[in-house]
Coordinates of C-alpha atoms and ligand atoms in Angstrom, one line a residue:
M1 CA 12.5 -26.2 11.8
I2 CA 11.4 -23.2 9.5
P3 CA 8.9 -21.1 11.5
T4 CA 5.4 -21.3 10.0
T5 CA 4.5 -17.8 12.0
P6 CA 1.8 -16.0 9.9
I7 CA 2.8 -12.3 9.5
E8 CA 0.1 -9.9 9.3
R9 CA -0.9 -6.3 9.9
V10 CA -3.6 -5.4 12.6
P11 CA -5.3 -1.9 12.4
A12 CA -4.3 -1.1 16.0
T13 CA -2.2 1.4 17.7
P14 CA 0.8 0.3 19.5
T15 CA -1.1 1.2 22.9
G16 CA -4.1 -0.7 21.9
V17 CA -2.7 -3.8 20.3
V18 CA -3.5 -7.1 22.1
A19 CA -0.3 -9.1 22.3
D20 CA 2.0 -11.0 24.6
W21 CA 4.9 -8.7 23.8
L22 CA 5.2 -5.5 21.9
V23 CA 8.4 -4.5 20.4
A24 CA 9.0 -0.8 20.0
G25 CA 12.0 1.4 19.1
V26 CA 13.6 4.3 21.2
W27 CA 15.8 6.8 19.5
E28 CA 18.9 8.0 21.3
G29 CA 18.9 11.7 22.4
E30 CA 15.1 12.1 21.9
K31 CA 12.0 11.7 23.9
P32 CA 10.5 8.2 24.2
P33 CA 7.6 7.5 22.1
T34 CA 5.0 9.9 22.9
D35 CA 1.9 7.4 22.6
L36 CA 3.5 4.7 24.8
D37 CA 4.8 7.2 27.3
A38 CA 1.4 8.9 27.7
A39 CA -0.5 5.4 28.0
T40 CA 2.0 4.4 30.7
G41 CA 1.5 7.6 32.8
S42 CA 5.1 8.8 31.7
L43 CA 6.9 5.8 32.8
L44 CA 9.2 6.0 29.8
S45 CA 10.0 9.5 30.6
W46 CA 10.9 8.5 34.1
L47 CA 13.1 5.8 32.9
T48 CA 14.9 8.2 30.4
T49 CA 15.5 10.7 33.1
A50 CA 16.8 7.9 35.4
G51 CA 19.2 6.9 32.7
D52 CA 17.7 3.5 32.3
L53 CA 16.3 4.2 28.9
T54 CA 18.8 5.8 26.5
G55 CA 18.1 4.5 23.1
K56 CA 21.7 3.6 22.5
P57 CA 22.0 1.0 19.7
L58 CA 20.6 -2.4 20.7
E59 CA 19.8 -1.4 24.3
L60 CA 16.9 -3.6 25.6
V61 CA 14.7 -2.5 28.3
P62 CA 11.8 -5.0 28.9
L63 CA 8.8 -3.8 30.9
L64 CA 6.5 -6.6 32.3
K65 CA 2.8 -5.9 32.7
P66 CA 3.1 -2.3 32.0
A67 CA -0.1 -0.5 33.2
G68 CA -2.0 1.3 30.5
L69 CA -1.0 -0.9 27.7
T70 CA -3.0 -3.8 26.2
A71 CA 0.1 -5.6 25.3
Q72 CA 1.2 -7.7 28.3
R73 CA 4.8 -6.9 27.9
L74 CA 7.0 -4.3 26.1
M75 CA 10.3 -4.6 24.7
L76 CA 11.9 -1.4 24.1
V77 CA 14.9 -1.4 21.8
G78 CA 17.5 1.2 21.3
L79 CA 17.8 2.5 17.7
G80 CA 20.7 4.9 18.1
K81 CA 20.7 8.4 16.6
R82 CA 17.9 9.1 14.2
A83 CA 20.4 10.7 11.7
D84 CA 22.6 7.5 11.5
A85 CA 19.8 5.1 11.0
T86 CA 20.2 2.6 8.2
R87 CA 18.3 -0.5 7.1
L88 CA 20.9 -2.5 8.9
R89 CA 20.4 -0.7 12.1
F90 CA 16.7 -1.3 12.0
H91 CA 17.1 -4.8 11.2
E92 CA 19.6 -5.6 14.0
A93 CA 17.4 -3.6 16.6
G94 CA 14.4 -5.8 15.6
A95 CA 16.4 -8.9 15.7
A96 CA 18.0 -8.2 19.1
A97 CA 14.6 -7.6 20.7
A98 CA 13.1 -10.8 19.2
R99 CA 16.2 -12.9 20.2
A100 CA 15.7 -11.6 23.8
I101 CA 11.9 -12.6 23.8
T102 CA 11.9 -15.8 22.0
G103 CA 13.7 -17.9 24.6
K104 CA 10.2 -18.7 25.9
P105 CA 7.0 -19.6 24.0
V106 CA 5.3 -16.5 22.7
A107 CA 1.6 -16.6 21.4
T108 CA 1.4 -13.2 19.8
L109 CA 4.4 -10.8 19.2
A110 CA 3.5 -7.4 18.0
A111 CA 5.8 -4.6 16.5
A112 CA 5.2 -0.9 16.3
A113 CA 6.6 1.1 13.5
P114 CA 9.9 2.7 14.5
G115 CA 9.3 5.8 12.3
H116 CA 11.7 7.1 9.6
G117 CA 15.3 7.6 10.3
G118 CA 18.5 8.5 8.2
G119 CA 17.4 8.4 4.6
L120 CA 14.6 5.9 5.2
S121 CA 10.8 6.2 5.0
D122 CA 8.4 5.2 7.6
A123 CA 7.5 2.1 5.4
D124 CA 11.2 1.3 4.7
A125 CA 12.1 1.5 8.4
L126 CA 9.3 -0.8 9.3
H127 CA 10.2 -3.2 6.8
A128 CA 13.8 -3.4 7.9
F129 CA 12.7 -3.5 11.6
A130 CA 10.0 -6.3 11.0
V131 CA 12.3 -8.5 8.9
G132 CA 14.8 -8.2 11.5
I133 CA 12.3 -9.2 14.2
T134 CA 11.6 -12.3 12.2
Q135 CA 15.1 -13.4 12.0
G136 CA 15.4 -13.4 15.8
F137 CA 12.7 -16.1 15.9
V138 CA 15.1 -19.0 15.1
G139 CA 18.7 -19.8 16.0
P140 CA 21.1 -22.7 15.0
G141 CA 19.7 -25.2 17.5
L142 CA 17.7 -27.2 14.9
R143 CA 18.1 -30.5 16.8
K144 CA 17.9 -29.6 20.5
A145 CA 15.6 -32.1 22.3
T146 CA 14.3 -29.1 24.3
P147 CA 14.0 -26.1 22.0
T148 CA 15.8 -23.0 23.3
R149 CA 14.0 -20.8 20.9
H150 CA 10.3 -20.4 20.2
A151 CA 9.0 -18.7 17.1
P152 CA 5.7 -16.9 18.1
N153 CA 2.3 -18.3 17.0
H154 CA 1.5 -14.8 15.5
F155 CA 3.6 -12.0 14.5
V156 CA 1.5 -8.8 14.0
L157 CA 2.6 -5.2 12.8
A158 CA 0.3 -2.7 14.8
L159 CA -0.5 -0.1 12.1
P160 CA -3.4 2.1 12.6
A161 CA -5.4 3.6 9.5
D162 CA -3.4 6.7 9.8
C163 CA 0.1 5.3 9.7
G164 CA 1.0 7.3 6.8
F165 CA 1.7 4.5 4.3
N166 CA -0.1 1.7 2.6
P167 CA 0.7 -1.3 4.9
T168 CA -0.3 -4.3 2.6
P169 CA 2.9 -4.2 0.2
V170 CA 5.1 -3.6 3.3
V171 CA 3.6 -6.7 5.2
A172 CA 3.9 -8.8 1.9
R173 CA 7.6 -8.0 1.6
V174 CA 8.4 -8.5 5.2
A175 CA 6.7 -12.1 5.0
A176 CA 8.3 -12.8 1.7
E177 CA 11.8 -11.9 2.9
A178 CA 11.4 -13.5 6.2
R179 CA 10.6 -16.8 4.7
G180 CA 13.5 -16.5 2.1
L181 CA 15.9 -15.8 4.9
W182 CA 14.5 -18.7 7.1
L183 CA 14.9 -21.0 4.3
A184 CA 18.6 -20.1 3.4
R185 CA 19.6 -20.1 7.1
E186 CA 17.9 -23.4 7.7
L187 CA 19.7 -25.0 4.4
V188 CA 23.0 -23.7 5.8
N189 CA 22.5 -24.8 9.2
S190 CA 21.4 -28.4 8.3
P191 CA 24.0 -31.2 9.0
P192 CA 25.9 -32.1 5.9
S193 CA 25.1 -35.8 6.1
E194 CA 21.4 -34.9 5.7
L195 CA 21.7 -32.0 3.2
F196 CA 23.7 -33.3 0.3
P197 CA 23.1 -32.5 -3.4
E198 CA 20.2 -34.7 -4.0
S199 CA 18.5 -33.7 -0.8
F200 CA 19.2 -30.2 -1.3
A201 CA 17.9 -30.3 -4.9
A202 CA 14.6 -31.9 -3.6
V203 CA 14.2 -29.1 -0.9
A204 CA 14.9 -26.3 -3.2
A205 CA 12.5 -27.8 -5.9
E206 CA 9.7 -28.2 -3.2
H207 CA 10.0 -24.6 -1.9
A208 CA 10.3 -23.2 -5.4
T209 CA 7.2 -24.9 -7.0
A210 CA 5.2 -23.8 -4.1
V211 CA 5.6 -20.3 -5.1
G212 CA 5.3 -20.8 -8.8
V213 CA 8.9 -21.2 -9.7
E214 CA 9.7 -24.0 -12.3
A215 CA 12.4 -26.3 -11.0
E216 CA 14.5 -28.7 -13.2
I217 CA 17.1 -31.1 -11.6
W218 CA 19.9 -32.4 -13.8
D219 CA 21.3 -35.8 -12.4
E220 CA 24.8 -37.2 -13.1
S221 CA 24.0 -38.8 -16.4
R222 CA 22.4 -35.5 -17.7
L223 CA 25.4 -33.7 -16.3
E224 CA 27.7 -36.0 -18.4
A225 CA 25.5 -35.6 -21.5
E226 CA 25.9 -31.8 -20.9
R227 CA 29.7 -32.1 -20.9
M228 CA 30.1 -30.6 -17.3
G229 CA 33.4 -32.1 -16.8
A230 CA 34.7 -29.7 -14.0
L231 CA 31.7 -30.0 -11.9
L232 CA 31.7 -33.8 -12.3
A233 CA 35.3 -34.0 -11.5
V234 CA 34.7 -32.4 -8.1
A235 CA 31.9 -34.6 -7.3
R236 CA 33.8 -37.8 -8.3
G237 CA 35.5 -38.2 -4.8
S238 CA 32.1 -38.5 -3.1
D239 CA 29.7 -41.2 -2.7
K240 CA 27.0 -38.6 -3.1
P241 CA 26.2 -37.7 -6.8
P242 CA 26.0 -34.2 -7.9
R243 CA 23.0 -32.2 -9.0
L244 CA 22.4 -29.1 -11.0
V245 CA 19.1 -27.2 -10.2
I246 CA 17.6 -24.8 -12.7
L247 CA 15.0 -22.4 -11.2
R248 CA 12.9 -20.4 -13.6
Y249 CA 10.7 -17.6 -12.6
A250 CA 8.8 -15.6 -15.3
G251 CA 7.4 -12.5 -13.8
N252 CA 7.9 -10.5 -17.1
P253 CA 7.4 -12.8 -20.0
G254 CA 9.2 -11.8 -23.1
G255 CA 11.4 -9.6 -21.1
P256 CA 15.2 -9.7 -20.1
T257 CA 16.4 -12.3 -17.6
L258 CA 18.5 -11.9 -14.6
A259 CA 20.7 -15.0 -14.0
L260 CA 21.7 -15.9 -10.4
V261 CA 24.2 -18.7 -9.8
G262 CA 25.0 -20.3 -6.4
K263 CA 28.0 -22.3 -5.1
G264 CA 26.4 -25.4 -3.5
V265 CA 29.2 -27.4 -1.9
T266 CA 27.3 -29.3 0.6
F267 CA 30.5 -30.1 2.5
D268 CA 34.0 -29.1 1.6
S269 CA 36.5 -31.4 3.1
G270 CA 39.1 -30.0 0.7
G271 CA 39.2 -33.4 -1.3
L272 CA 42.7 -34.9 -1.4
S273 CA 44.1 -31.3 -0.5
L274 CA 42.4 -32.3 2.8
K275 CA 41.6 -29.4 5.2
A276 CA 42.7 -29.5 8.8
T277 CA 39.9 -30.0 11.2
D278 CA 39.9 -26.3 12.3
Q279 CA 39.3 -25.3 8.6
M280 CA 36.9 -28.0 7.9
V281 CA 34.6 -27.7 11.0
D282 CA 32.1 -25.3 9.5
M283 CA 32.2 -26.4 5.9
K284 CA 28.6 -27.4 5.8
C285 CA 28.2 -23.7 5.1
D286 CA 29.8 -24.1 1.7
M287 CA 26.6 -24.2 -0.1
A288 CA 25.4 -20.7 1.3
G289 CA 25.5 -19.3 -2.1
A290 CA 23.2 -21.7 -3.5
A291 CA 20.9 -21.3 -0.4
A292 CA 20.9 -17.5 -1.0
V293 CA 19.7 -18.0 -4.7
V294 CA 16.9 -20.4 -3.5
G295 CA 15.7 -18.1 -0.7
G296 CA 16.0 -15.0 -2.8
V297 CA 14.2 -16.4 -5.9
C298 CA 11.5 -17.8 -3.6
A299 CA 11.0 -14.5 -2.0
A300 CA 11.0 -12.5 -5.4
A301 CA 8.4 -15.2 -6.7
E302 CA 6.2 -14.8 -3.6
L303 CA 6.2 -11.1 -4.3
K304 CA 5.3 -11.6 -7.9
L305 CA 8.0 -9.1 -9.0
P306 CA 7.8 -8.3 -12.6
V307 CA 11.2 -9.7 -13.6
N308 CA 12.4 -12.8 -15.1
L309 CA 15.0 -14.9 -13.0
L310 CA 17.1 -17.9 -13.8
G311 CA 18.5 -19.6 -10.8
V312 CA 21.4 -22.1 -11.2
L313 CA 22.5 -24.1 -8.3
A314 CA 25.6 -26.1 -8.7
L315 CA 25.5 -29.0 -6.0
V316 CA 28.4 -31.2 -5.0
E317 CA 30.2 -32.7 -2.0
N318 CA 34.0 -32.4 -2.1
M319 CA 35.6 -35.4 -0.6
P320 CA 38.7 -37.5 -0.8
S321 CA 38.5 -41.1 -2.1
G322 CA 40.2 -43.6 -4.4
K323 CA 38.0 -41.9 -7.0
A324 CA 38.8 -38.3 -6.2
M325 CA 40.4 -35.9 -8.7
K326 CA 44.1 -35.7 -8.2
L327 CA 46.7 -32.8 -8.2
G328 CA 47.9 -32.4 -11.9
D329 CA 44.7 -33.7 -13.4
V330 CA 43.4 -31.5 -16.2
L331 CA 39.7 -31.1 -16.5
T332 CA 37.7 -30.3 -19.7
T333 CA 34.9 -27.9 -18.8
R334 CA 31.5 -27.4 -20.7
L335 CA 33.1 -24.7 -22.8
G336 CA 35.9 -27.1 -23.9
K337 CA 38.5 -25.0 -22.0
T338 CA 41.0 -27.0 -19.8
I339 CA 41.8 -26.4 -16.1
E340 CA 44.9 -27.8 -14.4
V341 CA 44.0 -28.7 -10.9
L342 CA 46.7 -27.9 -8.5
N343 CA 44.7 -27.8 -5.3
T344 CA 41.5 -29.9 -4.9
D345 CA 40.3 -27.4 -2.2
A346 CA 39.9 -24.8 -4.9
E347 CA 36.7 -26.6 -5.9
G348 CA 34.2 -23.9 -5.9
R349 CA 35.5 -22.2 -9.1
L350 CA 35.6 -25.6 -11.0
I351 CA 31.8 -26.2 -10.3
L352 CA 31.0 -22.6 -11.0
A353 CA 32.9 -22.6 -14.2
D354 CA 30.4 -25.2 -15.8
A355 CA 27.4 -23.5 -14.0
L356 CA 28.3 -20.0 -15.2
A357 CA 28.9 -21.2 -18.8
F358 CA 25.5 -22.9 -18.6
A359 CA 23.9 -19.6 -17.3
A360 CA 25.6 -17.6 -19.9
E361 CA 24.5 -19.7 -22.8
Q362 CA 20.8 -18.9 -21.7
K363 CA 21.6 -15.4 -22.9
P364 CA 20.7 -13.4 -19.6
A365 CA 20.8 -9.7 -19.6
A366 CA 23.2 -9.8 -16.6
M367 CA 24.4 -12.4 -14.3
V368 CA 25.5 -12.5 -10.5
D369 CA 27.0 -15.4 -8.8
F370 CA 27.2 -16.0 -5.0
A371 CA 29.8 -18.1 -3.5
T372 CA 31.7 -18.9 -0.4
L373 CA 34.8 -19.0 -2.5
T374 CA 37.9 -18.0 -0.7
G375 CA 39.3 -17.6 2.6
A376 CA 41.4 -14.9 1.0
C377 CA 38.5 -12.7 0.7
M378 CA 38.0 -12.7 4.3
I379 CA 41.7 -11.9 4.9
A380 CA 41.1 -8.9 2.6
L381 CA 37.9 -7.6 3.9
G382 CA 37.3 -9.1 7.4
P383 CA 34.4 -11.5 8.2
H384 CA 31.4 -9.1 7.6
V385 CA 32.0 -7.9 4.2
S386 CA 31.4 -9.6 0.9
G387 CA 33.8 -9.1 -2.0
L388 CA 32.4 -8.0 -5.4
M389 CA 34.2 -8.5 -8.7
T390 CA 32.9 -7.8 -12.0
N391 CA 33.7 -7.8 -15.7
N392 CA 31.3 -4.7 -16.1
D393 CA 31.7 -1.8 -13.8
P394 CA 28.1 -0.2 -14.4
W395 CA 26.6 -3.7 -13.7
G396 CA 28.9 -4.3 -10.7
D397 CA 27.9 -0.8 -9.3
R398 CA 24.3 -1.6 -9.7
V399 CA 24.8 -4.9 -7.8
L400 CA 26.7 -2.9 -5.0
A401 CA 23.8 -0.4 -4.6
A402 CA 21.2 -3.3 -4.3
A403 CA 23.4 -4.7 -1.5
G404 CA 23.4 -1.3 0.0
R405 CA 19.7 -0.8 -0.1
A406 CA 19.4 -4.2 1.3
G407 CA 21.6 -3.4 4.3
E408 CA 24.2 -6.0 3.4
R409 CA 28.0 -4.9 3.1
A410 CA 30.0 -5.5 0.0
W411 CA 33.1 -4.0 -1.4
K412 CA 34.6 -3.9 -4.9
L413 CA 38.0 -5.7 -5.6
P414 CA 39.9 -5.0 -8.7
M415 CA 40.3 -7.8 -11.3
D416 CA 41.8 -6.0 -14.3
A417 CA 44.0 -7.6 -17.0
H418 CA 47.1 -7.2 -14.6
Y419 CA 45.9 -10.2 -12.8
D420 CA 45.5 -12.5 -15.8
D421 CA 49.1 -14.0 -15.6
M422 CA 48.4 -15.4 -12.1
I423 CA 46.0 -18.2 -13.4
R424 CA 48.2 -19.2 -16.4
S425 CA 49.2 -22.9 -16.7
K426 CA 51.9 -24.6 -18.5
V427 CA 49.8 -27.6 -19.5
A428 CA 46.2 -26.4 -19.6
D429 CA 44.3 -23.2 -20.6
M430 CA 44.4 -22.2 -17.0
R431 CA 45.2 -23.4 -13.4
N432 CA 42.8 -23.5 -10.4
T433 CA 45.0 -21.6 -8.0
G434 CA 47.1 -18.5 -8.2
G435 CA 50.3 -20.2 -7.2
S436 CA 50.8 -17.7 -4.3
R437 CA 48.3 -16.6 -1.5
Y438 CA 48.5 -13.1 -2.7
G439 CA 45.2 -11.8 -4.4
G440 CA 43.4 -15.2 -3.7
A441 CA 40.0 -13.8 -3.9
I442 CA 40.8 -12.2 -7.3
T443 CA 42.6 -15.2 -8.9
A444 CA 39.5 -17.2 -8.2
A445 CA 37.3 -14.6 -9.8
K446 CA 39.6 -14.4 -12.8
L447 CA 39.0 -18.1 -13.4
L448 CA 35.2 -17.6 -13.2
Q449 CA 35.5 -14.8 -15.6
Q450 CA 36.8 -17.2 -18.3
F451 CA 33.3 -18.7 -18.4
V452 CA 30.9 -15.9 -18.5
G453 CA 31.5 -14.8 -22.1
D454 CA 30.6 -11.1 -22.6
V455 CA 27.4 -11.2 -20.2
P456 CA 27.6 -8.4 -17.7
W457 CA 28.6 -10.3 -14.5
A458 CA 29.1 -9.8 -10.9
H459 CA 30.7 -12.2 -8.5
L460 CA 30.1 -12.0 -4.8
D461 CA 32.5 -13.9 -2.6
I462 CA 30.4 -14.4 0.6
A463 CA 32.9 -16.6 2.6
G464 CA 32.9 -14.2 5.5
P465 CA 29.3 -13.0 5.9
A466 CA 27.6 -16.2 5.0
W467 CA 28.4 -17.9 8.2
S468 CA 28.9 -16.6 11.8
E469 CA 30.9 -18.6 14.3
G470 CA 29.5 -17.0 17.3
E471 CA 26.3 -15.2 18.2
S472 CA 26.1 -11.4 18.8
A473 CA 23.2 -9.4 20.5
A474 CA 21.7 -8.9 16.9
A475 CA 22.5 -12.4 15.2
D476 CA 22.6 -16.0 16.0
A477 CA 25.5 -18.2 15.3
G478 CA 25.4 -20.2 12.0
G479 CA 24.0 -19.4 8.6
T480 CA 23.1 -15.7 8.3
G481 CA 20.9 -15.8 5.1
C482 CA 23.4 -13.5 3.6
M483 CA 22.5 -12.2 0.1
V484 CA 18.8 -13.2 0.2
R485 CA 17.8 -9.5 0.7
T486 CA 20.2 -8.2 -1.9
I487 CA 18.7 -10.7 -4.4
V488 CA 15.2 -9.1 -3.7
E489 CA 16.5 -5.6 -4.3
L490 CA 18.2 -6.8 -7.4
A491 CA 14.9 -8.3 -8.6
R492 CA 13.1 -5.2 -7.6
G493 CA 15.4 -3.2 -9.7
G494 CA 14.9 -5.4 -12.6
V495 CA 17.2 -5.8 -15.5
S496 CA 17.4 -4.1 -18.9
Ligands
BES501 N1 35.0 -23.2 0.7 C1 36.3 -22.6 0.7 C2 36.3 -21.2 1.2 C3 35.9 -20.7 2.5 C4 36.9 -20.6 3.5 C5 34.5 -20.5 2.7 C6 36.5 -20.2 4.8 C7 34.2 -20.2 3.9 C8 35.1 -20.1 5.0 C9 37.0 -22.8 -0.7 O1 36.5 -23.9 -1.3 C10 38.3 -23.0 -0.3 O2 38.8 -24.1 0.3 N2 39.2 -22.1 -0.9 C11 40.6 -22.2 -0.7 C12 41.3 -21.9 -2.0 C13 42.8 -22.1 -2.0 C14 43.0 -23.6 -2.0 C15 43.3 -21.6 -3.5 C16 41.1 -21.1 0.5 O3 40.5 -20.1 0.4 O4 41.9 -21.4 1.2
MN502 MN1 37.6 -25.6 -0.9
ZN503 ZN1 34.7 -24.6 -0.9

């Protein structure tokens, strides 16, 4: 269930806001918030002196029925040292507080502005803190008979008239990003027998059209007519037909377009190169790239950002069957280039080959793809960092900078001509695996590069950060909504 919580500003002070819970941040090594301390008769100072309130990152101190406040309960969350503050830190603090609160039904949850920190303004800090809070409203328990989490009926930002910035754009951005993240996470968390290419396409189109994004869906016969041979070959093993969704948002008519392409394998069994249970168990997450594109484009459209976006979702299910593609098969892609299939589990690059070729034909000014593409990227960078590979360093650096502003971690991997030999095939133009395990994230990107022409392009391998096996204080298990915030930052930066 995607929360329907309205997100609004109320022109109240933290001490005067009417709410069931108020969430406020506390800095490590500083006095607790003066207004809350004064209103509560120096209770916060007392707790600080007693060592119960330190402001260490993610420390949670709940106060029930604190005298002197109009809020019924106060959740104090540690922000760490002010100088170390980042968007990620504010986001995590907000999320940790909300996760602790939403185990029970809540009518109104309020947030106080945490104030600036690190290089962030008051407005940016509140934005990150509030988006984090919204992400604590839902967990992966979509289908529990008795819900274990409860999105509040109202979420309000307590911002008095003298808060120091214009609250309207901040609140709009919190709401749009919250909904984009909720949508992406819900899509990733949905069971794969319910969310398959056709149903994914329908959900994407419904959410897109609701915010003024045009959605076109190509079915199997259209994909045949469009010569998308590699995408169709992956889909052939499944009883579920593939779909390609094209999202068009025109916020800058006549201007340049940014193309966003997402891997949408709604379930990756590996195909005939079948995965073992341990590797297959979470493979409903293999559409997280496509989910990020839907969530990000919808958020940008809701914000009416002055940019043109082309979203392309490549949706297939990768299954073994009598009709499945085989090892040794040679596929003819939309561009006419041929690919020898040596492992049917390297399917993401096959569907993206055709989707990227189509996107490049639309002549975008720049392109980014998002894909849970390789386990090798997780070996290289660990589970929390995305790999970025690019054919154009200035564009790749702009994408890295956008991810940085979004508080999402990404790191550049090389993909110069030295790696070209690793995807050479004896029988076709290229092969779909590198032959050895070495540089597996890069050989995958090398194949993609053959399909983007000379469009400035960046590839984000999100195999690690898109999915969280377990929960932490600040994040739930399951889909993370990875890259939704980066897409909003990219759209805000525009293309030229
Ligand atoms: N969807 C997987 C990659 C993946 C692994 C995503 C773990 C999330 C978590 C992809 O389709 C895949 O199977 N890649 C293979 C490629 C190999 C066969 C060349 C891999 O990484 O093992
Ligand atoms: Mn695979
Ligand atoms: Zn896959």
